[in-house]
Amino acid sequence: LSTSYNSFKINGQYYEQAQGLFIGSPASPSFAELFIQRLEEISIYRMIHTPRLWLRKVDDTFAISGHETSDTLKELNEIHKDILFTAEEEFDKKLPFLDCLISRKQNQTIETSVYKKKTHTGQYINFNSNQPIAVKLSTIKTLTRRANTICSNDKDLKVELEYIQRTMELNDFPKKLTQKTAKNTLIQESGSKLKEDDNSIKLFLPYERGISEQITKMSKNYNVKVVHTKGKSLQNLVKEKKSNQCEKEIQGAVYKVSCKDCDKFYIGETGRKLHVRINEHKRDARNKTGNMSGLSQHIVQYNHTVDWDNVEILYRENNFRRRKFKEAIAINKNINGVMNKKEEVKVLSNIWENLI
């Protein structure tokens, strides 16, 4: 049922997918791979014009055949009515396969080098972009490892390394940094030492230029490895602010409620819809009973009025631990202005003092 009866909706009209696996399903690639492997086992490896070599990567195949290409291709396309094979033959004794250019020499040996399409622009991450330095250096390392892995002779490797150097300079990378990173990568690749187990604690944080570098530097003293995650995108920064009514429907947030009669404000968090938690504050202040929050207590004690209509969302966060941590950061940054009770203020480690 999960592979045969799939429907989808476009412009209000429902359609049934007649062939193939469901597009977008995480299970589809695995099912497709199992199907092709089975097809290879029962059909391709038993063909009359069986290829001498058959190497496949997903839907790209490199094959060496002792028969005419047309005969082999015809037999392949007779295996299954819904699977169509096409062929690209070598030209000038060269044939690209994935990012590898395979060249056949006069002595019938094969050499390989890095292949780039004619449409390749050489545009990679710019050195001046707002990304961690580790991400930028990984571009050089990846290209260098690829060149070292694919190039079968020193001449082609040298040509590819020179290309990497030129390309990185066009992406504003310092020349010496590119040379040093590529050199160290080649040394690591040629080394025979096994990589030691990394027993450090990993701390996942969004990247913020200037602050993340300080955290990374301090964390090394505590055997903590900082892994930078995606921070705010341009969409997050320029999107229109939702109306107060919509904000009150938000589920999972750190919020701020200000007093109209003084400069104090309350910072809290909730995993439920915001309006549910706000109504609880109102009820506790009105009934003057229960375990009142600092907000309700402030209203009762000083007979002040708070601005219920302009509750500010400081952070949106569904994860409980991250939400509590963000609440603690917000409170500690404004410790002299909050009306939160003492037990509502979580004390942060001294390691964060210079960062908040």
mmCIF file of C-alpha atoms in Angstrom:
data_model
loop_
_atom_site.group_PDB
_atom_site.id
_atom_site.type_symbol
_atom_site.label_atom_id
_atom_site.label_comp_id
_atom_site.label_asym_id
_atom_site.label_seq_id
_atom_site.Cartn_x
_atom_site.Cartn_y
_atom_site.Cartn_z
ATOM 1 C CA LEU A 1 0.000 0.000 0.000
ATOM 2 C CA SER A 2 2.793 2.426 0.891
ATOM 3 C CA THR A 3 4.444 2.065 -2.525
ATOM 4 C CA SER A 4 1.509 1.430 -4.862
ATOM 5 C CA TYR A 5 -1.298 3.755 -3.815
ATOM 6 C CA ASN A 6 0.052 7.288 -3.572
ATOM 7 C CA SER A 7 -1.940 10.437 -4.199
ATOM 8 C CA PHE A 8 -1.044 14.120 -4.178
ATOM 9 C CA LYS A 9 -2.884 17.417 -4.513
ATOM 10 C CA ILE A 10 -2.132 20.285 -6.926
ATOM 11 C CA ASN A 11 -4.323 23.389 -7.166
ATOM 12 C CA GLY A 12 -7.125 21.664 -5.308
ATOM 13 C CA GLN A 13 -7.133 18.631 -7.633
ATOM 14 C CA TYR A 14 -6.139 15.151 -6.424
ATOM 15 C CA TYR A 15 -3.935 12.910 -8.582
ATOM 16 C CA GLU A 16 -2.801 9.310 -8.246
ATOM 17 C CA GLN A 17 0.804 8.436 -9.018
ATOM 18 C CA ALA A 18 0.616 5.644 -11.583
ATOM 19 C CA GLN A 19 4.270 4.533 -11.642
ATOM 20 C CA GLY A 20 7.308 4.622 -9.414
ATOM 21 C CA LEU A 21 7.712 5.387 -5.734
ATOM 22 C CA PHE A 22 6.211 8.313 -3.896
ATOM 23 C CA ILE A 23 8.158 11.525 -4.528
ATOM 24 C CA GLY A 24 9.416 13.076 -1.316
ATOM 25 C CA SER A 25 9.054 9.970 0.831
ATOM 26 C CA PRO A 26 12.187 9.180 2.918
ATOM 27 C CA ALA A 27 11.630 5.474 2.213
ATOM 28 C CA SER A 28 11.615 5.831 -1.579
ATOM 29 C CA PRO A 29 15.433 5.966 -2.123
ATOM 30 C CA SER A 30 15.942 2.792 -0.070
ATOM 31 C CA PHE A 31 13.198 0.913 -1.920
ATOM 32 C CA ALA A 32 14.584 2.091 -5.271
ATOM 33 C CA GLU A 33 18.098 0.914 -4.376
ATOM 34 C CA LEU A 34 16.816 -2.515 -3.296
ATOM 35 C CA PHE A 35 14.890 -2.822 -6.561
ATOM 36 C CA ILE A 36 17.891 -1.954 -8.746
ATOM 37 C CA GLN A 37 20.166 -4.317 -6.823
ATOM 38 C CA ARG A 38 17.688 -7.113 -7.357
ATOM 39 C CA LEU A 39 17.421 -6.196 -11.034
ATOM 40 C CA GLU A 40 21.204 -6.364 -11.389
ATOM 41 C CA GLU A 41 21.335 -9.735 -9.661
ATOM 42 C CA ILE A 42 18.660 -11.523 -11.687
ATOM 43 C CA SER A 43 18.996 -9.792 -15.058
ATOM 44 C CA ILE A 44 21.983 -7.568 -15.765
ATOM 45 C CA TYR A 45 24.635 -10.009 -14.525
ATOM 46 C CA ARG A 46 23.045 -12.764 -16.629
ATOM 47 C CA MET A 47 22.734 -10.892 -19.924
ATOM 48 C CA ILE A 48 23.977 -12.304 -23.221
ATOM 49 C CA HIS A 49 25.977 -9.108 -23.715
ATOM 50 C CA THR A 50 27.078 -8.887 -20.082
ATOM 51 C CA PRO A 51 29.448 -5.943 -19.402
ATOM 52 C CA ARG A 52 32.944 -6.864 -18.254
ATOM 53 C CA LEU A 53 32.755 -4.130 -15.622
ATOM 54 C CA TRP A 54 29.617 -2.635 -14.060
ATOM 55 C CA LEU A 55 30.028 0.126 -11.461
ATOM 56 C CA ARG A 56 26.921 1.998 -10.331
ATOM 57 C CA LYS A 57 26.372 5.051 -8.122
ATOM 58 C CA VAL A 58 22.607 5.584 -7.606
ATOM 59 C CA ASP A 59 21.484 6.052 -11.243
ATOM 60 C CA ASP A 60 24.893 6.648 -12.873
ATOM 61 C CA THR A 61 26.739 3.593 -14.166
ATOM 62 C CA PHE A 62 30.239 3.104 -15.554
ATOM 63 C CA ALA A 63 30.513 0.006 -17.712
ATOM 64 C CA ILE A 64 33.150 -1.677 -19.876
ATOM 65 C CA SER A 65 31.756 -4.029 -22.484
ATOM 66 C CA GLY A 66 33.328 -6.348 -24.985
ATOM 67 C CA HIS A 67 30.282 -6.021 -27.237
ATOM 68 C CA GLU A 68 28.791 -3.298 -29.383
ATOM 69 C CA THR A 69 27.285 -0.547 -27.255
ATOM 70 C CA SER A 70 24.028 -0.642 -29.214
ATOM 71 C CA ASP A 71 23.588 -4.377 -28.569
ATOM 72 C CA THR A 72 24.236 -4.021 -24.847
ATOM 73 C CA LEU A 73 21.947 -0.989 -24.571
ATOM 74 C CA LYS A 74 19.135 -2.773 -26.429
ATOM 75 C CA GLU A 75 19.300 -5.759 -24.091
ATOM 76 C CA LEU A 76 19.353 -3.486 -21.004
ATOM 77 C CA ASN A 77 16.209 -1.670 -22.133
ATOM 78 C CA GLU A 78 14.354 -4.964 -22.576
ATOM 79 C CA ILE A 79 14.770 -5.873 -18.890
ATOM 80 C CA HIS A 80 11.997 -3.659 -17.474
ATOM 81 C CA LYS A 81 9.395 -1.606 -19.317
ATOM 82 C CA ASP A 82 9.609 1.372 -16.916
ATOM 83 C CA ILE A 83 13.420 1.653 -16.791
ATOM 84 C CA LEU A 84 15.246 3.319 -19.667
ATOM 85 C CA PHE A 85 19.021 3.232 -20.020
ATOM 86 C CA THR A 86 20.939 5.776 -22.116
ATOM 87 C CA ALA A 87 24.588 5.602 -23.044
ATOM 88 C CA GLU A 88 27.433 8.089 -23.364
ATOM 89 C CA GLU A 89 30.470 6.677 -25.120
ATOM 90 C CA GLU A 90 34.052 7.806 -24.751
ATOM 91 C CA PHE A 91 35.294 10.660 -26.907
ATOM 92 C CA ASP A 92 38.976 11.108 -27.686
ATOM 93 C CA LYS A 93 39.577 8.155 -25.335
ATOM 94 C CA LYS A 94 38.022 10.085 -22.422
ATOM 95 C CA LEU A 95 34.783 9.543 -20.536
ATOM 96 C CA PRO A 96 33.446 11.535 -17.542
ATOM 97 C CA PHE A 97 31.802 9.654 -14.679
ATOM 98 C CA LEU A 98 30.475 11.705 -11.749
ATOM 99 C CA ASP A 99 33.334 14.108 -10.859
ATOM 100 C CA CYS A 100 35.984 11.814 -12.351
ATOM 101 C CA LEU A 101 37.436 12.013 -15.879
ATOM 102 C CA ILE A 102 38.609 8.601 -17.034
ATOM 103 C CA SER A 103 41.285 8.550 -19.747
ATOM 104 C CA ARG A 104 42.383 5.459 -21.699
ATOM 105 C CA LYS A 105 46.060 5.455 -22.639
ATOM 106 C CA GLN A 106 47.801 3.795 -25.564
ATOM 107 C CA ASN A 107 49.107 0.958 -23.391
ATOM 108 C CA GLN A 108 45.452 0.272 -22.387
ATOM 109 C CA THR A 109 45.947 1.584 -18.844
ATOM 110 C CA ILE A 110 43.489 3.983 -17.270
ATOM 111 C CA GLU A 111 44.241 7.336 -15.645
ATOM 112 C CA THR A 112 41.807 9.482 -13.684
ATOM 113 C CA SER A 113 41.578 13.206 -12.975
ATOM 114 C CA VAL A 114 38.983 15.633 -11.601
ATOM 115 C CA TYR A 115 36.139 16.391 -14.001
ATOM 116 C CA LYS A 116 34.214 19.674 -14.033
ATOM 117 C CA LYS A 117 31.316 20.476 -16.344
ATOM 118 C CA LYS A 118 31.555 23.345 -18.815
ATOM 119 C CA THR A 119 28.912 25.174 -16.777
ATOM 120 C CA HIS A 120 31.069 25.027 -13.636
ATOM 121 C CA THR A 121 31.523 28.596 -12.326
ATOM 122 C CA GLY A 122 34.071 28.035 -9.564
ATOM 123 C CA GLN A 123 31.842 29.869 -7.097
ATOM 124 C CA TYR A 124 32.139 28.581 -3.549
ATOM 125 C CA ILE A 125 31.532 30.119 -0.133
ATOM 126 C CA ASN A 126 33.051 33.611 0.024
ATOM 127 C CA PHE A 127 35.709 34.202 2.657
ATOM 128 C CA ASN A 128 33.932 37.375 3.812
ATOM 129 C CA SER A 129 30.596 35.609 4.355
ATOM 130 C CA ASN A 130 29.091 35.364 7.828
ATOM 131 C CA GLN A 131 30.083 31.742 8.424
ATOM 132 C CA PRO A 132 32.425 30.016 10.907
ATOM 133 C CA ILE A 133 36.044 29.838 9.763
ATOM 134 C CA ALA A 134 35.860 26.031 10.050
ATOM 135 C CA VAL A 135 33.150 25.955 7.371
ATOM 136 C CA LYS A 136 35.264 28.100 5.037
ATOM 137 C CA LEU A 137 38.386 25.990 5.536
ATOM 138 C CA SER A 138 36.381 22.808 4.968
ATOM 139 C CA THR A 139 35.831 23.965 1.365
ATOM 140 C CA ILE A 140 39.602 23.935 0.726
ATOM 141 C CA LYS A 141 40.009 20.635 2.559
ATOM 142 C CA THR A 142 37.197 18.942 0.628
ATOM 143 C CA LEU A 143 38.488 20.076 -2.770
ATOM 144 C CA THR A 144 42.030 19.025 -1.841
ATOM 145 C CA ARG A 145 40.935 15.582 -0.629
ATOM 146 C CA ARG A 146 38.924 15.085 -3.798
ATOM 147 C CA ALA A 147 41.925 15.968 -5.957
ATOM 148 C CA ASN A 148 44.211 13.683 -3.963
ATOM 149 C CA THR A 149 41.726 10.799 -4.153
ATOM 150 C CA ILE A 150 40.811 11.042 -7.832
ATOM 151 C CA CYS A 151 44.033 12.119 -9.558
ATOM 152 C CA SER A 152 46.054 9.045 -10.457
ATOM 153 C CA ASN A 153 49.326 10.879 -11.232
ATOM 154 C CA ASP A 154 51.285 13.788 -9.790
ATOM 155 C CA LYS A 155 50.911 15.922 -12.909
ATOM 156 C CA ASP A 156 47.106 15.987 -12.772
ATOM 157 C CA LEU A 157 47.211 16.508 -9.001
ATOM 158 C CA LYS A 158 49.468 19.548 -9.402
ATOM 159 C CA VAL A 159 47.152 21.019 -12.047
ATOM 160 C CA GLU A 160 44.115 20.537 -9.797
ATOM 161 C CA LEU A 161 45.855 22.074 -6.760
ATOM 162 C CA GLU A 162 46.755 25.127 -8.841
ATOM 163 C CA TYR A 163 43.111 25.370 -9.904
ATOM 164 C CA ILE A 164 42.005 25.245 -6.252
ATOM 165 C CA GLN A 165 44.453 28.032 -5.406
ATOM 166 C CA ARG A 166 43.159 30.301 -8.192
ATOM 167 C CA THR A 167 39.527 29.546 -7.447
ATOM 168 C CA MET A 168 39.855 30.251 -3.728
ATOM 169 C CA GLU A 169 41.515 33.591 -4.472
ATOM 170 C CA LEU A 170 38.540 34.494 -6.688
ATOM 171 C CA ASN A 171 36.356 33.750 -3.656
ATOM 172 C CA ASP A 172 38.454 36.204 -1.576
ATOM 173 C CA PHE A 173 40.452 33.568 0.321
ATOM 174 C CA PRO A 174 43.957 34.728 1.383
ATOM 175 C CA LYS A 175 46.592 33.027 -0.748
ATOM 176 C CA LYS A 176 48.749 31.866 2.166
ATOM 177 C CA LEU A 177 45.745 30.459 4.041
ATOM 178 C CA THR A 178 44.740 28.368 1.021
ATOM 179 C CA GLN A 179 48.281 27.076 0.530
ATOM 180 C CA LYS A 180 48.699 26.181 4.214
ATOM 181 C CA THR A 181 45.317 24.454 4.478
ATOM 182 C CA ALA A 182 45.849 22.436 1.292
ATOM 183 C CA LYS A 183 49.356 21.421 2.379
ATOM 184 C CA ASN A 184 48.208 20.279 5.831
ATOM 185 C CA THR A 185 45.333 18.340 4.262
ATOM 186 C CA LEU A 186 47.695 16.457 1.954
ATOM 187 C CA ILE A 187 49.961 15.640 4.902
ATOM 188 C CA GLN A 188 47.008 14.273 6.863
ATOM 189 C CA GLU A 189 45.865 12.237 3.861
ATOM 190 C CA SER A 190 49.291 10.673 3.426
ATOM 191 C CA GLY A 191 49.692 9.882 7.131
ATOM 192 C CA SER A 192 49.144 6.359 8.352
ATOM 193 C CA LYS A 193 48.103 7.229 11.908
ATOM 194 C CA LEU A 194 44.569 6.337 12.870
ATOM 195 C CA LYS A 195 42.405 9.196 14.002
ATOM 196 C CA GLU A 196 42.201 9.284 17.778
ATOM 197 C CA ASP A 197 38.802 8.997 19.406
ATOM 198 C CA ASP A 198 37.279 12.384 20.159
ATOM 199 C CA ASN A 199 36.170 12.232 23.797
ATOM 200 C CA SER A 200 35.380 15.924 24.077
ATOM 201 C CA ILE A 201 31.910 17.170 24.962
ATOM 202 C CA LYS A 202 30.111 18.751 22.005
ATOM 203 C CA LEU A 203 28.243 22.036 22.388
ATOM 204 C CA PHE A 204 25.871 22.942 19.545
ATOM 205 C CA LEU A 205 25.340 26.701 19.169
ATOM 206 C CA PRO A 206 24.131 28.984 16.365
ATOM 207 C CA TYR A 207 26.966 30.971 14.797
ATOM 208 C CA GLU A 208 27.221 34.682 15.633
ATOM 209 C CA ARG A 209 30.313 36.450 14.346
ATOM 210 C CA GLY A 210 32.511 37.763 17.148
ATOM 211 C CA ILE A 211 30.734 35.918 19.950
ATOM 212 C CA SER A 212 31.130 32.365 18.625
ATOM 213 C CA GLU A 213 34.906 32.764 18.320
ATOM 214 C CA GLN A 214 35.126 33.732 22.010
ATOM 215 C CA ILE A 215 32.995 30.778 23.087
ATOM 216 C CA THR A 216 35.081 28.375 20.988
ATOM 217 C CA LYS A 217 38.326 29.682 22.485
ATOM 218 C CA MET A 218 37.099 29.425 26.091
ATOM 219 C CA SER A 219 35.509 25.996 25.548
ATOM 220 C CA LYS A 220 38.848 24.421 24.624
ATOM 221 C CA ASN A 221 40.004 24.896 28.234
ATOM 222 C CA TYR A 222 37.149 22.660 29.386
ATOM 223 C CA ASN A 223 37.560 19.961 26.707
ATOM 224 C CA VAL A 224 34.356 21.170 25.029
ATOM 225 C CA LYS A 225 34.123 21.208 21.239
ATOM 226 C CA VAL A 226 31.782 23.848 19.820
ATOM 227 C CA VAL A 227 29.771 22.824 16.754
ATOM 228 C CA HIS A 228 28.171 25.762 14.990
ATOM 229 C CA THR A 229 24.644 25.384 13.681
ATOM 230 C CA LYS A 230 22.612 27.564 11.349
ATOM 231 C CA GLY A 231 21.686 30.902 12.905
ATOM 232 C CA LYS A 232 19.119 33.443 11.801
ATOM 233 C CA SER A 233 18.501 33.530 8.071
ATOM 234 C CA LEU A 234 17.713 36.597 5.993
ATOM 235 C CA GLN A 235 14.100 35.478 6.012
ATOM 236 C CA ASN A 236 14.062 35.536 9.812
ATOM 237 C CA LEU A 237 15.475 39.049 9.867
ATOM 238 C CA VAL A 238 13.267 40.732 7.284
ATOM 239 C CA LYS A 239 9.951 38.919 7.740
ATOM 240 C CA GLU A 240 7.043 41.055 8.779
ATOM 241 C CA LYS A 241 6.159 41.058 12.452
ATOM 242 C CA LYS A 242 2.991 39.136 13.133
ATOM 243 C CA SER A 243 0.041 40.820 14.787
ATOM 244 C CA ASN A 244 -0.345 40.574 18.561
ATOM 245 C CA GLN A 245 -3.316 38.278 18.080
ATOM 246 C CA CYS A 246 -1.193 35.865 16.020
ATOM 247 C CA GLU A 247 1.684 36.078 18.513
ATOM 248 C CA LYS A 248 -0.604 35.015 21.334
ATOM 249 C CA GLU A 249 -1.303 31.806 19.412
ATOM 250 C CA ILE A 250 2.413 30.955 19.336
ATOM 251 C CA GLN A 251 3.317 27.745 21.124
ATOM 252 C CA GLY A 252 6.744 27.568 22.750
ATOM 253 C CA ALA A 253 8.228 30.992 23.486
ATOM 254 C CA VAL A 254 10.190 33.220 25.855
ATOM 255 C CA TYR A 255 8.129 36.362 26.388
ATOM 256 C CA LYS A 256 8.311 39.783 28.064
ATOM 257 C CA VAL A 257 5.451 41.689 29.745
ATOM 258 C CA SER A 258 6.053 45.353 30.705
ATOM 259 C CA CYS A 259 4.439 47.410 33.449
ATOM 260 C CA LYS A 260 2.609 50.620 32.468
ATOM 261 C CA ASP A 261 3.185 52.321 35.832
ATOM 262 C CA CYS A 262 6.938 51.672 36.288
ATOM 263 C CA ASP A 263 10.026 50.532 34.418
ATOM 264 C CA LYS A 264 9.849 46.927 35.592
ATOM 265 C CA PHE A 265 9.026 44.002 33.290
ATOM 266 C CA TYR A 266 8.537 40.263 33.567
ATOM 267 C CA ILE A 267 10.321 37.604 31.509
ATOM 268 C CA GLY A 268 8.852 34.125 31.334
ATOM 269 C CA GLU A 269 8.627 31.025 29.164
ATOM 270 C CA THR A 270 5.927 28.583 28.155
ATOM 271 C CA GLY A 271 5.645 25.487 26.004
ATOM 272 C CA ARG A 272 1.906 25.982 25.623
ATOM 273 C CA LYS A 273 0.097 28.620 23.608
ATOM 274 C CA LEU A 274 1.104 32.043 24.864
ATOM 275 C CA HIS A 275 -2.439 33.268 25.540
ATOM 276 C CA VAL A 276 -3.013 30.315 27.913
ATOM 277 C CA ARG A 277 -0.057 31.321 30.084
ATOM 278 C CA ILE A 278 -1.013 35.014 29.974
ATOM 279 C CA ASN A 279 -4.527 34.170 31.137
ATOM 280 C CA GLU A 280 -3.036 32.264 34.068
ATOM 281 C CA HIS A 281 -1.110 35.388 35.128
ATOM 282 C CA LYS A 282 -4.303 37.437 34.915
ATOM 283 C CA ARG A 283 -6.301 34.875 36.915
ATOM 284 C CA ASP A 284 -3.698 34.614 39.696
ATOM 285 C CA ALA A 285 -3.524 38.407 40.005
ATOM 286 C CA ARG A 286 -7.288 38.687 40.059
ATOM 287 C CA ASN A 287 -7.850 35.911 42.610
ATOM 288 C CA LYS A 288 -4.744 36.741 44.645
ATOM 289 C CA THR A 289 -4.328 33.053 45.362
ATOM 290 C CA GLY A 290 -2.124 30.188 44.371
ATOM 291 C CA ASN A 291 1.596 30.170 43.676
ATOM 292 C CA MET A 292 1.724 33.584 42.037
ATOM 293 C CA SER A 293 4.484 34.441 39.573
ATOM 294 C CA GLY A 294 6.579 37.567 39.926
ATOM 295 C CA LEU A 295 4.263 39.232 37.423
ATOM 296 C CA SER A 296 1.052 38.483 39.341
ATOM 297 C CA GLN A 297 2.738 39.374 42.623
ATOM 298 C CA HIS A 298 3.864 42.752 41.237
ATOM 299 C CA ILE A 299 0.286 43.592 40.165
ATOM 300 C CA VAL A 300 -1.150 42.666 43.575
ATOM 301 C CA GLN A 301 1.598 44.235 45.704
ATOM 302 C CA TYR A 302 1.852 47.596 43.932
ATOM 303 C CA ASN A 303 -1.614 47.748 42.317
ATOM 304 C CA HIS A 304 0.082 48.437 38.982
ATOM 305 C CA THR A 305 -1.304 47.844 35.502
ATOM 306 C CA VAL A 306 0.687 45.811 32.992
ATOM 307 C CA ASP A 307 0.563 46.074 29.208
ATOM 308 C CA TRP A 308 -1.272 42.867 28.310
ATOM 309 C CA ASP A 309 -1.889 44.048 24.735
ATOM 310 C CA ASN A 310 1.800 44.308 23.822
ATOM 311 C CA VAL A 311 3.395 41.109 25.043
ATOM 312 C CA GLU A 312 6.803 40.839 23.343
ATOM 313 C CA ILE A 313 8.172 37.553 21.992
ATOM 314 C CA LEU A 314 11.899 37.398 22.770
ATOM 315 C CA TYR A 315 12.542 33.883 21.437
ATOM 316 C CA ARG A 316 10.533 31.150 19.795
ATOM 317 C CA GLU A 317 11.685 27.739 20.977
ATOM 318 C CA ASN A 318 9.830 24.408 21.289
ATOM 319 C CA ASN A 319 12.684 22.511 22.937
ATOM 320 C CA PHE A 320 12.245 22.719 26.728
ATOM 321 C CA ARG A 321 15.913 22.827 27.748
ATOM 322 C CA ARG A 322 16.865 25.385 25.087
ATOM 323 C CA ARG A 323 13.836 27.497 25.992
ATOM 324 C CA LYS A 324 14.750 27.521 29.706
ATOM 325 C CA PHE A 325 18.323 28.445 28.829
ATOM 326 C CA LYS A 326 17.191 31.332 26.612
ATOM 327 C CA GLU A 327 14.879 32.529 29.385
ATOM 328 C CA ALA A 328 17.805 32.500 31.831
ATOM 329 C CA ILE A 329 19.967 34.483 29.395
ATOM 330 C CA ALA A 330 17.219 37.088 28.902
ATOM 331 C CA ILE A 331 16.701 37.469 32.663
ATOM 332 C CA ASN A 332 20.424 37.705 33.455
ATOM 333 C CA LYS A 333 20.924 40.345 30.747
ATOM 334 C CA ASN A 334 18.224 42.490 32.402
ATOM 335 C CA ILE A 335 18.630 41.399 36.032
ATOM 336 C CA ASN A 336 18.085 44.929 37.408
ATOM 337 C CA GLY A 337 14.885 45.523 35.463
ATOM 338 C CA VAL A 338 12.922 42.305 35.913
ATOM 339 C CA MET A 339 10.112 41.789 38.396
ATOM 340 C CA ASN A 340 10.732 38.021 38.492
ATOM 341 C CA LYS A 341 10.890 36.451 41.932
ATOM 342 C CA LYS A 342 14.237 35.196 43.215
ATOM 343 C CA GLU A 343 13.328 31.540 42.652
ATOM 344 C CA GLU A 344 12.417 32.363 39.044
ATOM 345 C CA VAL A 345 15.928 33.602 38.278
ATOM 346 C CA LYS A 346 18.275 30.809 37.175
ATOM 347 C CA VAL A 347 21.928 31.485 37.958
ATOM 348 C CA LEU A 348 24.175 30.934 34.935
ATOM 349 C CA SER A 349 27.763 29.710 35.021
ATOM 350 C CA ASN A 350 30.467 32.393 35.153
ATOM 351 C CA ILE A 351 31.640 31.278 31.708
ATOM 352 C CA TRP A 352 28.745 33.224 30.185
ATOM 353 C CA GLU A 353 29.369 36.512 32.010
ATOM 354 C CA ASN A 354 31.507 38.074 29.299
ATOM 355 C CA LEU A 355 29.110 37.054 26.553
ATOM 356 C CA ILE A 356 25.709 38.255 27.759
#
